[in-house]
PDB file of C-alpha atoms in Angstrom:
ATOM      1  CA  MET M   1      81.908 122.503  39.328  1.00 93.00           C
ATOM      2  CA  GLN M   2      78.263 121.630  39.862  1.00 93.00           C
ATOM      3  CA  PRO M   3      77.088 118.144  38.789  1.00 96.00           C
ATOM      4  CA  LEU M   4      75.708 118.111  35.242  1.00 96.00           C
ATOM      5  CA  THR M   5      72.984 116.104  33.584  1.00 96.00           C
ATOM      6  CA  GLU M   6      73.054 114.729  30.072  1.00 96.00           C
ATOM      7  CA  GLN M   7      70.458 117.335  29.077  1.00 96.00           C
ATOM      8  CA  ASP M   8      72.599 120.170  30.534  1.00 96.00           C
ATOM      9  CA  ILE M   9      75.603 118.932  28.583  1.00 97.00           C
ATOM     10  CA  ARG M  10      73.817 118.557  25.246  1.00 96.00           C
ATOM     11  CA  ALA M  11      72.270 122.047  25.519  1.00 97.00           C
ATOM     12  CA  SER M  12      75.634 123.717  26.250  1.00 97.00           C
ATOM     13  CA  PHE M  13      77.461 123.233  22.933  1.00 97.00           C
ATOM     14  CA  ILE M  14      78.261 126.435  21.052  1.00 96.00           C
ATOM     15  CA  ASN M  15      80.154 125.080  18.049  1.00 96.00           C
ATOM     16  CA  CYS M  16      77.949 122.320  16.707  1.00 93.00           C
ATOM     17  CA  SER M  17      74.356 121.978  15.602  1.00 92.00           C
ATOM     18  CA  LYS M  18      71.602 120.769  17.916  1.00 92.00           C
ATOM     19  CA  GLY M  19      71.498 117.553  15.899  1.00 94.00           C
ATOM     20  CA  GLU M  20      75.236 116.996  16.369  1.00 93.00           C
ATOM     21  CA  ALA M  21      74.920 117.738  20.091  1.00 95.00           C
ATOM     22  CA  LYS M  22      72.038 115.259  20.304  1.00 95.00           C
ATOM     23  CA  ARG M  23      74.153 112.503  18.721  1.00 94.00           C
ATOM     24  CA  LEU M  24      77.452 112.994  20.579  1.00 94.00           C
ATOM     25  CA  ALA M  25      78.518 110.468  23.201  1.00 93.00           C
ATOM     26  CA  VAL M  26      77.952 111.791  26.726  1.00 95.00           C
ATOM     27  CA  PRO M  27      79.803 110.056  29.591  1.00 95.00           C
ATOM     28  CA  ARG M  28      77.722 107.371  31.300  1.00 93.00           C
ATOM     29  CA  ASP M  29      79.435 107.898  34.658  1.00 94.00           C
ATOM     30  CA  LEU M  30      78.183 111.434  35.395  1.00 96.00           C
ATOM     31  CA  GLY M  31      77.011 110.356  38.859  1.00 94.00           C
ATOM     32  CA  GLU M  32      80.511 109.123  39.725  1.00 95.00           C
ATOM     33  CA  ARG M  33      82.533 112.136  38.570  1.00 96.00           C
ATOM     34  CA  PRO M  34      84.521 114.044  41.247  1.00 96.00           C
ATOM     35  CA  TRP M  35      82.564 117.271  40.620  1.00 97.00           C
ATOM     36  CA  ASP M  36      84.111 119.167  43.540  1.00 96.00           C
ATOM     37  CA  ASP M  37      87.555 118.669  41.995  1.00 97.00           C
ATOM     38  CA  LEU M  38      86.613 119.614  38.423  1.00 97.00           C
ATOM     39  CA  ASP M  39      87.036 123.034  36.842  1.00 97.00           C
ATOM     40  CA  PHE M  40      85.526 121.642  33.641  1.00 97.00           C
ATOM     41  CA  LEU M  41      84.128 118.349  32.398  1.00 98.00           C
ATOM     42  CA  GLY M  42      86.204 116.883  29.591  1.00 97.00           C
ATOM     43  CA  TRP M  43      85.963 113.494  27.890  1.00 97.00           C
ATOM     44  CA  ARG M  44      86.938 111.592  24.797  1.00 94.00           C
ATOM     45  CA  ASP M  45      84.387 109.979  22.521  1.00 93.00           C
ATOM     46  CA  PRO M  46      84.844 106.189  22.810  1.00 90.00           C
ATOM     47  CA  GLY M  47      83.198 105.667  19.420  1.00 89.00           C
ATOM     48  CA  ALA M  48      85.286 108.281  17.600  1.00 89.00           C
ATOM     49  CA  PRO M  49      88.897 108.211  18.822  1.00 86.00           C
ATOM     50  CA  ASP M  50      89.703 111.607  17.272  1.00 91.00           C
ATOM     51  CA  ARG M  51      86.934 113.508  19.092  1.00 95.00           C
ATOM     52  CA  SER M  52      86.700 114.986  22.533  1.00 96.00           C
ATOM     53  CA  TYR M  53      84.374 117.355  24.330  1.00 97.00           C
ATOM     54  CA  LEU M  54      84.622 119.943  27.052  1.00 97.00           C
ATOM     55  CA  VAL M  55      81.913 121.661  29.123  1.00 98.00           C
ATOM     56  CA  THR M  56      82.477 124.375  31.708  1.00 97.00           C
ATOM     57  CA  GLU M  57      80.592 127.029  33.636  1.00 95.00           C
ATOM     58  CA  ARG M  58      81.185 130.498  32.262  1.00 93.00           C
ATOM     59  CA  GLU M  59      79.535 133.741  33.372  1.00 90.00           C
ATOM     60  CA  GLY M  60      76.632 131.867  34.943  1.00 91.00           C
ATOM     61  CA  ARG M  61      75.942 129.509  32.037  1.00 94.00           C
ATOM     62  CA  LEU M  62      77.304 126.281  30.635  1.00 97.00           C
ATOM     63  CA  VAL M  63      79.529 126.399  27.565  1.00 97.00           C
ATOM     64  CA  GLY M  64      80.435 123.239  25.678  1.00 97.00           C
ATOM     65  CA  VAL M  65      82.801 122.762  22.747  1.00 97.00           C
ATOM     66  CA  ALA M  66      83.334 119.814  20.452  1.00 97.00           C
ATOM     67  CA  MET M  67      86.981 119.260  19.543  1.00 97.00           C
ATOM     68  CA  ARG M  68      89.090 117.047  17.308  1.00 95.00           C
ATOM     69  CA  PHE M  69      92.661 115.910  17.673  1.00 92.00           C
ATOM     70  CA  GLN M  70      95.143 113.753  15.860  1.00 82.00           C
ATOM     71  CA  ALA M  71      96.878 110.829  17.501  1.00 68.00           C
ATOM     72  CA  ALA M  72     100.428 111.705  18.502  1.00 59.00           C
ATOM     73  CA  ARG M  73     103.214 110.473  16.290  1.00 62.00           C
ATOM     74  CA  ARG M  74     106.148 111.690  18.312  1.00 56.00           C
ATOM     75  CA  GLY M  75     109.149 109.745  19.491  1.00 56.00           C
ATOM     76  CA  PHE M  76     109.404 107.921  22.786  1.00 56.00           C
ATOM     77  CA  LEU M  77     111.565 110.612  24.402  1.00 63.00           C
ATOM     78  CA  HIS M  78     109.509 113.574  23.224  1.00 74.00           C
ATOM     79  CA  ARG M  79     107.526 115.430  25.913  1.00 81.00           C
ATOM     80  CA  SER M  80     104.784 118.022  25.516  1.00 88.00           C
ATOM     81  CA  MET M  81     103.158 120.463  27.930  1.00 91.00           C
ATOM     82  CA  CYS M  82      99.461 121.186  28.319  1.00 94.00           C
ATOM     83  CA  SER M  83      98.726 124.883  27.793  1.00 95.00           C
ATOM     84  CA  LEU M  84      95.956 124.806  30.422  1.00 96.00           C
ATOM     85  CA  CYS M  85      97.459 123.075  33.464  1.00 94.00           C
ATOM     86  CA  LEU M  86     101.164 123.056  32.469  1.00 93.00           C
ATOM     87  CA  THR M  87     101.467 119.315  33.045  1.00 91.00           C
ATOM     88  CA  THR M  88     104.067 117.596  30.854  1.00 89.00           C
ATOM     89  CA  HIS M  89     103.387 114.215  29.297  1.00 87.00           C
ATOM     90  CA  PRO M  90     105.383 111.861  27.097  1.00 84.00           C
ATOM     91  CA  ARG M  91     104.194 110.783  23.641  1.00 79.00           C
ATOM     92  CA  GLY M  92     100.422 111.172  23.217  1.00 82.00           C
ATOM     93  CA  GLY M  93      99.654 112.684  26.608  1.00 88.00           C
ATOM     94  CA  VAL M  94      99.196 116.164  25.111  1.00 91.00           C
ATOM     95  CA  SER M  95      97.345 116.798  21.850  1.00 92.00           C
ATOM     96  CA  LEU M  96      96.501 119.798  19.743  1.00 94.00           C
ATOM     97  CA  MET M  97      92.751 120.066  20.305  1.00 96.00           C
ATOM     98  CA  THR M  98      91.037 121.971  17.523  1.00 97.00           C
ATOM     99  CA  ALA M  99      87.538 123.345  17.804  1.00 97.00           C
ATOM    100  CA  ARG M 100      85.411 124.662  14.991  1.00 96.00           C
ATOM    101  CA  LYS M 101      84.521 128.284  15.694  1.00 97.00           C
ATOM    102  CA  ALA M 102      80.937 129.093  16.626  1.00 95.00           C
ATOM    103  CA  GLY M 103      78.567 130.732  14.170  1.00 92.00           C
ATOM    104  CA  PRO M 104      79.262 131.747  10.570  1.00 93.00           C
ATOM    105  CA  ALA M 105      83.051 131.512  10.962  1.00 93.00           C
ATOM    106  CA  GLY M 106      82.756 127.863  11.965  1.00 92.00           C
ATOM    107  CA  ARG M 107      80.407 127.111   9.089  1.00 91.00           C
ATOM    108  CA  GLU M 108      83.102 128.526   6.786  1.00 93.00           C
ATOM    109  CA  GLY M 109      85.589 126.049   8.244  1.00 92.00           C
ATOM    110  CA  ASN M 110      87.496 128.304  10.647  1.00 95.00           C
ATOM    111  CA  SER M 111      88.855 126.682  13.784  1.00 96.00           C
ATOM    112  CA  VAL M 112      91.130 127.395  16.739  1.00 97.00           C
ATOM    113  CA  GLY M 113      93.357 125.094  18.724  1.00 96.00           C
ATOM    114  CA  ALA M 114      95.228 124.647  21.979  1.00 96.00           C
ATOM    115  CA  TYR M 115      97.545 121.988  23.356  1.00 95.00           C
ATOM    116  CA  MET M 116      95.700 120.145  26.128  1.00 96.00           C
ATOM    117  CA  CYS M 117      96.053 116.949  28.127  1.00 94.00           C
ATOM    118  CA  THR M 118      94.650 114.300  25.796  1.00 93.00           C
ATOM    119  CA  ASP M 119      92.509 112.832  28.587  1.00 94.00           C
ATOM    120  CA  LEU M 120      91.298 116.339  29.590  1.00 96.00           C
ATOM    121  CA  ALA M 121      92.000 115.580  33.264  1.00 96.00           C
ATOM    122  CA  CYS M 122      93.783 118.907  33.912  1.00 96.00           C
ATOM    123  CA  SER M 123      91.756 119.619  37.070  1.00 96.00           C
ATOM    124  CA  LEU M 124      92.755 116.288  38.602  1.00 96.00           C
ATOM    125  CA  TYR M 125      96.447 116.691  37.696  1.00 94.00           C
ATOM    126  CA  LEU M 126      96.504 120.143  39.315  1.00 94.00           C
ATOM    127  CA  ARG M 127      95.067 118.814  42.549  1.00 94.00           C
ATOM    128  CA  GLY M 128      97.208 115.663  42.607  1.00 91.00           C
ATOM    129  CA  LYS M 129      94.073 113.484  42.324  1.00 93.00           C
ATOM    130  CA  LYS M 130      95.261 111.696  39.184  1.00 91.00           C
ATOM    131  CA  ALA M 131      98.709 110.193  38.999  1.00 85.00           C
ATOM    132  CA  LEU M 132     100.856 110.696  35.943  1.00 82.00           C
ATOM    133  CA  GLU M 133     102.201 107.595  34.252  1.00 75.00           C
ATOM    134  CA  THR M 134     105.591 109.051  33.454  1.00 70.00           C
ATOM    135  CA  GLY M 135     104.862 112.744  33.026  1.00 62.00           C
ATOM    136  CA  ALA M 136     105.553 115.455  35.531  1.00 67.00           C
ATOM    137  CA  ARG M 137     104.209 118.577  37.145  1.00 76.00           C
ATOM    138  CA  PHE M 138     106.722 121.285  37.799  1.00 78.00           C
ATOM    139  CA  GLU M 139     107.032 122.479  41.346  1.00 84.00           C
ATOM    140  CA  GLU M 140     105.509 125.938  41.346  1.00 87.00           C
ATOM    141  CA  SER M 141     105.591 128.847  43.748  1.00 92.00           C
ATOM    142  CA  LEU M 142     101.909 129.543  42.990  1.00 94.00           C
ATOM    143  CA  THR M 143      99.286 128.297  45.404  1.00 95.00           C
ATOM    144  CA  LEU M 144      96.802 125.681  44.216  1.00 95.00           C
ATOM    145  CA  GLU M 145      94.127 128.392  43.989  1.00 96.00           C
ATOM    146  CA  GLU M 146      96.413 130.505  41.757  1.00 97.00           C
ATOM    147  CA  GLN M 147      97.167 127.493  39.556  1.00 96.00           C
ATOM    148  CA  ILE M 148      93.445 126.770  39.230  1.00 96.00           C
ATOM    149  CA  GLU M 149      92.802 130.420  38.345  1.00 97.00           C
ATOM    150  CA  ARG M 150      95.540 130.308  35.684  1.00 97.00           C
ATOM    151  CA  THR M 151      94.048 127.131  34.209  1.00 97.00           C
ATOM    152  CA  THR M 152      90.520 128.534  34.119  1.00 97.00           C
ATOM    153  CA  ASN M 153      91.821 131.786  32.578  1.00 97.00           C
ATOM    154  CA  GLN M 154      93.643 129.824  29.861  1.00 97.00           C
ATOM    155  CA  LEU M 155      90.474 127.851  29.189  1.00 97.00           C
ATOM    156  CA  ALA M 156      88.429 131.080  29.078  1.00 97.00           C
ATOM    157  CA  ALA M 157      90.852 132.530  26.508  1.00 97.00           C
ATOM    158  CA  PHE M 158      90.443 129.420  24.344  1.00 97.00           C
ATOM    159  CA  LEU M 159      86.632 129.598  24.637  1.00 97.00           C
ATOM    160  CA  ASP M 160      86.734 133.291  23.701  1.00 96.00           C
ATOM    161  CA  LYS M 161      88.521 132.343  20.481  1.00 96.00           C
ATOM    162  CA  VAL M 162      85.952 129.625  19.742  1.00 97.00           C
ATOM    163  CA  SER M 163      83.017 131.983  20.246  1.00 93.00           C
ATOM    164  CA  ALA M 164      84.586 135.005  18.471  1.00 82.00           C
TER     165      ALA M 164
END
């Protein structure tokens, strides 16, 4: 992924107003992000623990979505799998991220969701750049490139639902 600026990020959101995009918390460490290892930029809002954001390149333009999630309330032994990168995590490591749909459907309250790594570090888990606390990645017969393609296709399918 190419490095992004705060202005690029704010202009990319498809499911919130320009005013909401102007007020959302953008990461302060954009210059330190491992851009070459990212398929998308994802972050949680430090001021609103139930909000997270995701920005990716799609068909030559940036697409950003604002999402909400609920804190996990599952037992200690319960594990969940991210639908994007297929990484399993215990407890709150995977959350149902819901995004308001773009346009009139979103204004009517319609939303879509997907189970994703709560920290949105799927790209780093795939590449082995971020260690899992106690979760796991299954050994796969797919190459890294095929796993990345699967992840980006899953993300594209989610974004299609948000923009539909």
